[in-house]
Coordinates of C-alpha atoms in Angstrom, one line a residue:
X171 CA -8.1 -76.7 -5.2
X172 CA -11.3 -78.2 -6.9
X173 CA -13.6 -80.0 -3.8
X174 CA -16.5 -81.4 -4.6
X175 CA -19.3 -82.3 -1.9
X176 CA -21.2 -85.0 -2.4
X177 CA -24.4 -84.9 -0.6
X178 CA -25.2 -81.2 0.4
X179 CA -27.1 -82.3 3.5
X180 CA -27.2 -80.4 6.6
X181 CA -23.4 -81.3 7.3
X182 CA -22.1 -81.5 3.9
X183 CA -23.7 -78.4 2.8
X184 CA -22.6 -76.3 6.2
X185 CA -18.9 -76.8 5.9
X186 CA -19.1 -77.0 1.9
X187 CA -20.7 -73.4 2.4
X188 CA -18.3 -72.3 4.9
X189 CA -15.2 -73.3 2.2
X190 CA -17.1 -72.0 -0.5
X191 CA -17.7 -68.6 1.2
X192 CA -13.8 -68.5 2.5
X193 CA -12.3 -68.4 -1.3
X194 CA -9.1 -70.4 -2.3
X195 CA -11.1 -72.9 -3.9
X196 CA -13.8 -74.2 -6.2
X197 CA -16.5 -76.0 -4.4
X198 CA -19.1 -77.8 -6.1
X199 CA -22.4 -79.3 -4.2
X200 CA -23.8 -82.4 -5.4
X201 CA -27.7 -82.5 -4.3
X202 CA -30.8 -83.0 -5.4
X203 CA -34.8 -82.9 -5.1
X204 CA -36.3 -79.6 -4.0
X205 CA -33.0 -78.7 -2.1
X206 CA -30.9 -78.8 -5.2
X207 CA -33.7 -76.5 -7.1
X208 CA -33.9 -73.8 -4.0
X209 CA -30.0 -74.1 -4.2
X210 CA -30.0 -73.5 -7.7
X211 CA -32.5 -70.7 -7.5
X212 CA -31.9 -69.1 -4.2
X213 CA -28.3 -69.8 -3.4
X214 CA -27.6 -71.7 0.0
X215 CA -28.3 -69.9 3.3
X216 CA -26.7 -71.1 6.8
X217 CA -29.2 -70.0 9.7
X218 CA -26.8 -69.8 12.7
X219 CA -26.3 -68.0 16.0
X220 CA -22.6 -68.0 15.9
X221 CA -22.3 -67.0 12.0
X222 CA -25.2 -66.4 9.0
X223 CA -24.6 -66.8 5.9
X224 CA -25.8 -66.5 2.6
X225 CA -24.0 -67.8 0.2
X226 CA -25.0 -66.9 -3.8
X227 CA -23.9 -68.4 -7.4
X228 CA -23.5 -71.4 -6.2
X229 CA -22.4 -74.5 -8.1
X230 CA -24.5 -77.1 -7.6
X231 CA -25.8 -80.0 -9.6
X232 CA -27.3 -83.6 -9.6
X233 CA -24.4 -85.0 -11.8
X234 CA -20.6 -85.2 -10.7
X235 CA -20.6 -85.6 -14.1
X236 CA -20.8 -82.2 -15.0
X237 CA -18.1 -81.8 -12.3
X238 CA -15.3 -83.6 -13.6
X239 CA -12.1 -85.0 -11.8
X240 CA -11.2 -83.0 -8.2
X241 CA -8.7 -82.7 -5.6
X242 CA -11.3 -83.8 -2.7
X243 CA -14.9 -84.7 -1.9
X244 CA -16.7 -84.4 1.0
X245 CA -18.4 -87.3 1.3
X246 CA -21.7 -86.7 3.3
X247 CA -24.5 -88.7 2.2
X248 CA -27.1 -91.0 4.9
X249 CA -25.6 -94.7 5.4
X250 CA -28.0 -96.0 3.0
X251 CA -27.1 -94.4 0.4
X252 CA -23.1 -95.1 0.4
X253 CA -22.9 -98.0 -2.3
X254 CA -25.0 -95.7 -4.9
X255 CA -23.2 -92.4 -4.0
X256 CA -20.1 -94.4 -4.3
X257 CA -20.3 -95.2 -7.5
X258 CA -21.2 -91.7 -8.3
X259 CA -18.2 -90.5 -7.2
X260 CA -15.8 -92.1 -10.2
X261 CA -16.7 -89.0 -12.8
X262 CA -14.9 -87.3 -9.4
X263 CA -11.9 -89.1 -9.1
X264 CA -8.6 -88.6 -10.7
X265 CA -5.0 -89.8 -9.2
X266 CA -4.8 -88.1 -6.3
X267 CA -7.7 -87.5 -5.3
X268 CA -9.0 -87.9 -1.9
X269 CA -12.6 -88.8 -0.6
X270 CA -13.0 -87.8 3.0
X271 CA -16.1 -89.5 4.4
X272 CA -18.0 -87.7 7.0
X273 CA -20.9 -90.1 7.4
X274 CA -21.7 -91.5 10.7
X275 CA -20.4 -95.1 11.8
X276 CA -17.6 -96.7 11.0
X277 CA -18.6 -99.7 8.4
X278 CA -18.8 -96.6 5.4
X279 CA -15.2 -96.5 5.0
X280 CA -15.1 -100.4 4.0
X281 CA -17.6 -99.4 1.6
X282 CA -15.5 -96.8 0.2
X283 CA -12.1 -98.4 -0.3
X284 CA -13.9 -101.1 -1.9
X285 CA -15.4 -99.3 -4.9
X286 CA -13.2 -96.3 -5.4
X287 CA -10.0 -97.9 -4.1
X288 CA -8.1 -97.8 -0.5
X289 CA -5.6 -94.9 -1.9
X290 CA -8.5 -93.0 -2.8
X291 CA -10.0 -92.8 1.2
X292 CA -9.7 -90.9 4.2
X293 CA -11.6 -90.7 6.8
X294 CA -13.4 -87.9 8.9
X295 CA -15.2 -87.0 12.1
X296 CA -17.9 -84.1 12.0
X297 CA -19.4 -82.4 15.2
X298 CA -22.3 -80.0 14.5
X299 CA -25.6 -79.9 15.8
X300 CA -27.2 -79.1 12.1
X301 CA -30.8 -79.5 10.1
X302 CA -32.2 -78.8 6.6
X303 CA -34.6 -76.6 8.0
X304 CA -36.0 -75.7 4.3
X305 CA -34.6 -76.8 1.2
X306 CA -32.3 -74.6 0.4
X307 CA -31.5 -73.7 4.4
X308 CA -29.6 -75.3 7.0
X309 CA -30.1 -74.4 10.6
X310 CA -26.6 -74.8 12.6
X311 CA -27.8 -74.8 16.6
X312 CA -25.2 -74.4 19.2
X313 CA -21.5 -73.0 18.5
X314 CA -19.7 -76.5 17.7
X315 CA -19.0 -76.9 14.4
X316 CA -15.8 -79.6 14.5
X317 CA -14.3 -81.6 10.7
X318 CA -11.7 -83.9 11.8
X319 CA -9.9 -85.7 9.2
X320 CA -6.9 -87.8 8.5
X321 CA -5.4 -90.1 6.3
X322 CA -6.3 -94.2 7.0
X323 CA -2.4 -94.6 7.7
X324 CA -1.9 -91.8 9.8
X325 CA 0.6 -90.3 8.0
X326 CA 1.0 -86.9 7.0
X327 CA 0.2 -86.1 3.2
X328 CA 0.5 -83.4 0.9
X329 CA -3.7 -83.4 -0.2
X330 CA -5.0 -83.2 3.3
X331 CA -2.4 -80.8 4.6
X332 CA -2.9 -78.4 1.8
X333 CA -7.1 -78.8 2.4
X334 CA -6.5 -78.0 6.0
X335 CA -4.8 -74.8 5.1
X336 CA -8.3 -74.0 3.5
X337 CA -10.0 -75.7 6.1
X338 CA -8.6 -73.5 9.0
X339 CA -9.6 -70.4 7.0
X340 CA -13.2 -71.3 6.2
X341 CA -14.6 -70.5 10.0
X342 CA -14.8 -73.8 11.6
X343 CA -12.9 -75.6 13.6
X344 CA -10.6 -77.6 11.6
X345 CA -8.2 -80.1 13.1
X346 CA -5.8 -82.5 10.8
X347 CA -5.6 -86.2 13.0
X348 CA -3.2 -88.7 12.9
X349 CA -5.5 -91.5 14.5
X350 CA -8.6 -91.1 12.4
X351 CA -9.5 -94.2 13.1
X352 CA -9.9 -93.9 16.5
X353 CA -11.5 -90.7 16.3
X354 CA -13.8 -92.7 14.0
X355 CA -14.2 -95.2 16.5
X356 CA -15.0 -92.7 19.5
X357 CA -17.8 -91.0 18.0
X358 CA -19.1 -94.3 17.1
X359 CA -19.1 -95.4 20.9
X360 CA -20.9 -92.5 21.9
X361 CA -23.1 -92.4 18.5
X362 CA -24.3 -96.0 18.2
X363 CA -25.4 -96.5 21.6
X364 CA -27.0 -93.1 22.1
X365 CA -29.0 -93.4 18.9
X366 CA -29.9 -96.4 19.6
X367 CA -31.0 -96.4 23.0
X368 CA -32.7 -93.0 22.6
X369 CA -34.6 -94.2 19.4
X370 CA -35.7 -97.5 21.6
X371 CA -37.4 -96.1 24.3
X372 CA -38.9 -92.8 22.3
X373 CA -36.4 -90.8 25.2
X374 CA -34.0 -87.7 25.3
X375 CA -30.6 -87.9 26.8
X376 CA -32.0 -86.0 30.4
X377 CA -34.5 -89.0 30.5
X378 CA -31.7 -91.9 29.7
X379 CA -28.9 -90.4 32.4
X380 CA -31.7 -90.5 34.9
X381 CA -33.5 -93.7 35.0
X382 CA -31.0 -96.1 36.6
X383 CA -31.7 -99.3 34.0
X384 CA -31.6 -96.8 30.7
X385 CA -28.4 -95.2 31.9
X386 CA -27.1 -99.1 32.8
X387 CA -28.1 -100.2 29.6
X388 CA -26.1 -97.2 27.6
X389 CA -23.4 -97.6 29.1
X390 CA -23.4 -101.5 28.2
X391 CA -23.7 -100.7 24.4
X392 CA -20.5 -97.9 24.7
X393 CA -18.4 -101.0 26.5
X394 CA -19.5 -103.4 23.6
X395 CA -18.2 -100.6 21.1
X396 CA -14.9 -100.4 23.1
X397 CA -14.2 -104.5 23.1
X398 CA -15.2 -104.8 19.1
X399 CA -12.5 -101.7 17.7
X400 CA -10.1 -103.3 20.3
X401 CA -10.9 -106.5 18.3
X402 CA -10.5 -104.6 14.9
X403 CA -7.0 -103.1 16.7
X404 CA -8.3 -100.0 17.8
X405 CA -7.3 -99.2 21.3
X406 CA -10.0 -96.4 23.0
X407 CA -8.2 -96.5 26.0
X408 CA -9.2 -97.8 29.8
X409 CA -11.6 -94.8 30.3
X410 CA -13.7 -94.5 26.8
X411 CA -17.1 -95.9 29.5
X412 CA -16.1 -93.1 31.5
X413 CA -15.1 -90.4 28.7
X414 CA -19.1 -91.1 27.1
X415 CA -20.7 -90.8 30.4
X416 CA -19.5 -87.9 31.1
X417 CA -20.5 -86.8 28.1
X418 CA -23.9 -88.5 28.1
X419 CA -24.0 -86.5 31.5
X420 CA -23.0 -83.1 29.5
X421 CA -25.8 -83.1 27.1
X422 CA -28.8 -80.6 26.8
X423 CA -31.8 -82.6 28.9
X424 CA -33.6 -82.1 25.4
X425 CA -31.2 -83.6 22.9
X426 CA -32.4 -86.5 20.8
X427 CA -30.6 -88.3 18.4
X428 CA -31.4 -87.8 14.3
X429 CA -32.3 -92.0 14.8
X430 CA -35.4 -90.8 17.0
X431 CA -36.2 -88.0 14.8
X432 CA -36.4 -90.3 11.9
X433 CA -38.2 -92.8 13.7
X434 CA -40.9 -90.0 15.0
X435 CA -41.2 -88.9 11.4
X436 CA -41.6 -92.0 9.7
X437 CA -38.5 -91.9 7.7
X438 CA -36.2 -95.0 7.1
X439 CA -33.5 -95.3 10.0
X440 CA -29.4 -95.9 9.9
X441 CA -29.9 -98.6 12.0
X442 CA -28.2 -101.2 9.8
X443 CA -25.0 -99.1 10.1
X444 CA -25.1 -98.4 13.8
X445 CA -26.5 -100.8 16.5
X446 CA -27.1 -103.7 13.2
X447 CA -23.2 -102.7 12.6
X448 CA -22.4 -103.3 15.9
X449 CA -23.9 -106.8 16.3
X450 CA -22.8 -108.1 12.4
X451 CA -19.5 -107.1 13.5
X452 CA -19.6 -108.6 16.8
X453 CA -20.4 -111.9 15.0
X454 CA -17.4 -111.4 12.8
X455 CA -15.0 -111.0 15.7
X456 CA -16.4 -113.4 17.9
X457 CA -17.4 -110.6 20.1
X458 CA -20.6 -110.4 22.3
X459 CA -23.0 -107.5 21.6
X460 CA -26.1 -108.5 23.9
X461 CA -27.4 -105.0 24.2
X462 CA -26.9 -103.9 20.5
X463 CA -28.7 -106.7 19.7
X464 CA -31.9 -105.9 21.9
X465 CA -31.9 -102.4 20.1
X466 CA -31.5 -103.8 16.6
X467 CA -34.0 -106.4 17.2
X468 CA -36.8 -104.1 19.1
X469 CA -36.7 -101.4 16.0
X470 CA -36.0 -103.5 12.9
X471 CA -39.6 -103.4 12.0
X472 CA -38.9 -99.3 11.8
X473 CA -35.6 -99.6 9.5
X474 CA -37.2 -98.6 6.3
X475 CA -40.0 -96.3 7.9
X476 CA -43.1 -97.6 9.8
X477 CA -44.3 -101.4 9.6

């Protein structure tokens, strides 16, 4: 199996590394900038607790050109960047092949079907806790490291069963689904409002559970995400409020969301995709998004980096 993984990031690079380094297939890492050089040079190196690894004679290149047609890509690139790195894909597509989107949100997939074509797309869910930490090195914290995956139809098919074969061999937790899309859909209840809320008052999840009108206001954006993917036919069930409190609740006082990191670094934010998702789709649907709007509103002047 040839898999390609397009954008090398912290989360495509850690499980493209973990397939690479399990054998039974060809992995190639699409990258670039000082990343792809130290790749090229160095190889790729996973800095983690749970399992190091370095990973040599790596294939890795700036061109999915010079890759050619494959069986799947890991699709892994920042929001922003979906349109361009879709259209970068087609050197990488061939009949048959599958693109399995990682990315956060849940607007990427339309994106996706769009340019390279609805039998072409599948979607995914990954949980890691994960950073470049040099180019070249990705720093996995924690133990989790979760890729869900599954066909847009639900259906079993031959291309995904036969990558989670290599999936469940490469050291991660692999798990094949057949409701992607609510899986999609769940993270992005959790994800959207926690990035968002987080990133709006400069906070980490001990200091939102705790103050009464941050935790109130949280909990507002997850039930705002629950009535829009009941709108788009995705049932969450009764108790998705309750099943992201409790996991607000769960959370390492510390933890911060990689929309806060970005906004305390100066770097451009996904907030388009995630709270600016969640309002533009509430428009579309004819569904109310009052505290999605307050987030996208208070930060646009930080989308593309400071004003």
């Amino acid at each position: 199996m040839r898999i390609a993984i397009m954008g090398a990031g912290a989360v495509g690079g850690y499980f493209g590394a973990r397939l690479a380094a399990a054998g039974g297939t060809e992995v190639h890492f699409i990258a670039r900038g000082p990343h792809l050089e130290a790749i090229r040079r160095d190889g790729l190196r996973i800095e983690s607790e749970a399992a190091p690894l370095h990973l040599t004679g790596v294939r890795a290149t700036d061109d999915p050109a010079e890759v050619g047609p494959v069986d799947l890509v890991l699709f892994a690139v920042k929001l922003w960047d979906t349109d361009r790195a879709a259209e970068a894909c087609r050197p990488l597509v061939k009949p048959g092949t599958v693109v399995v989107t990682v990315q956060n949100g849940v607007t990427g997939l339309d994106t996706l079907c769009r340019i390279l074509g609805r039998e072409h797309v599948a979607g995914g869910v990954a949980h890691i806790g994960a950073t470049i930490a040099a180019p070249g090195v990705i720093r996995h914290t924690g133990t989790l490291a979760r890729l869900t995956y599954g066909e847009l139809d639900g259906r079993p098919s031959p291309r995904l069963t036969a990558f989670h074969a290599l999936a469940e061999a490469a050291g991660f937790e692999a798990v094949l689904s057949a409701a992607i899309l609510r899986a999609l859909w769940e993270k992005f209840a959790f994800l959207a409002p926690f990035s968002g809320i987080t990133a709006l008052t400069r906070q980490p999840a001990g200091v939102i559970r705790r103050v009464p009108e941050t935790r109130a206001l949280f909990l507002d954006a997850v039930a705002e995400v629950a009535r829009l993917a009941r709108a788009r036919d995705v049932d969450l069930g009764s108790g998705i409020v309750g099943r992201v409190e409790a996991l607000l609740d769960s959370l390492p006082p510390a933890m911060t969301s990689s929309m806060l990191n970005d906004l305390t670094r100066g770097g451009r934010l996904e907030l388009p995709w995630l709270s600016g998702a969640a309002v533009q789709l509430g428009s579309e649907l004819g569904v109310p998004t009052p505290a999605h709007r307050v987030v996208a509103a208070a930060l646009a002047p930080y989308a593309d980096g400071p004003p």
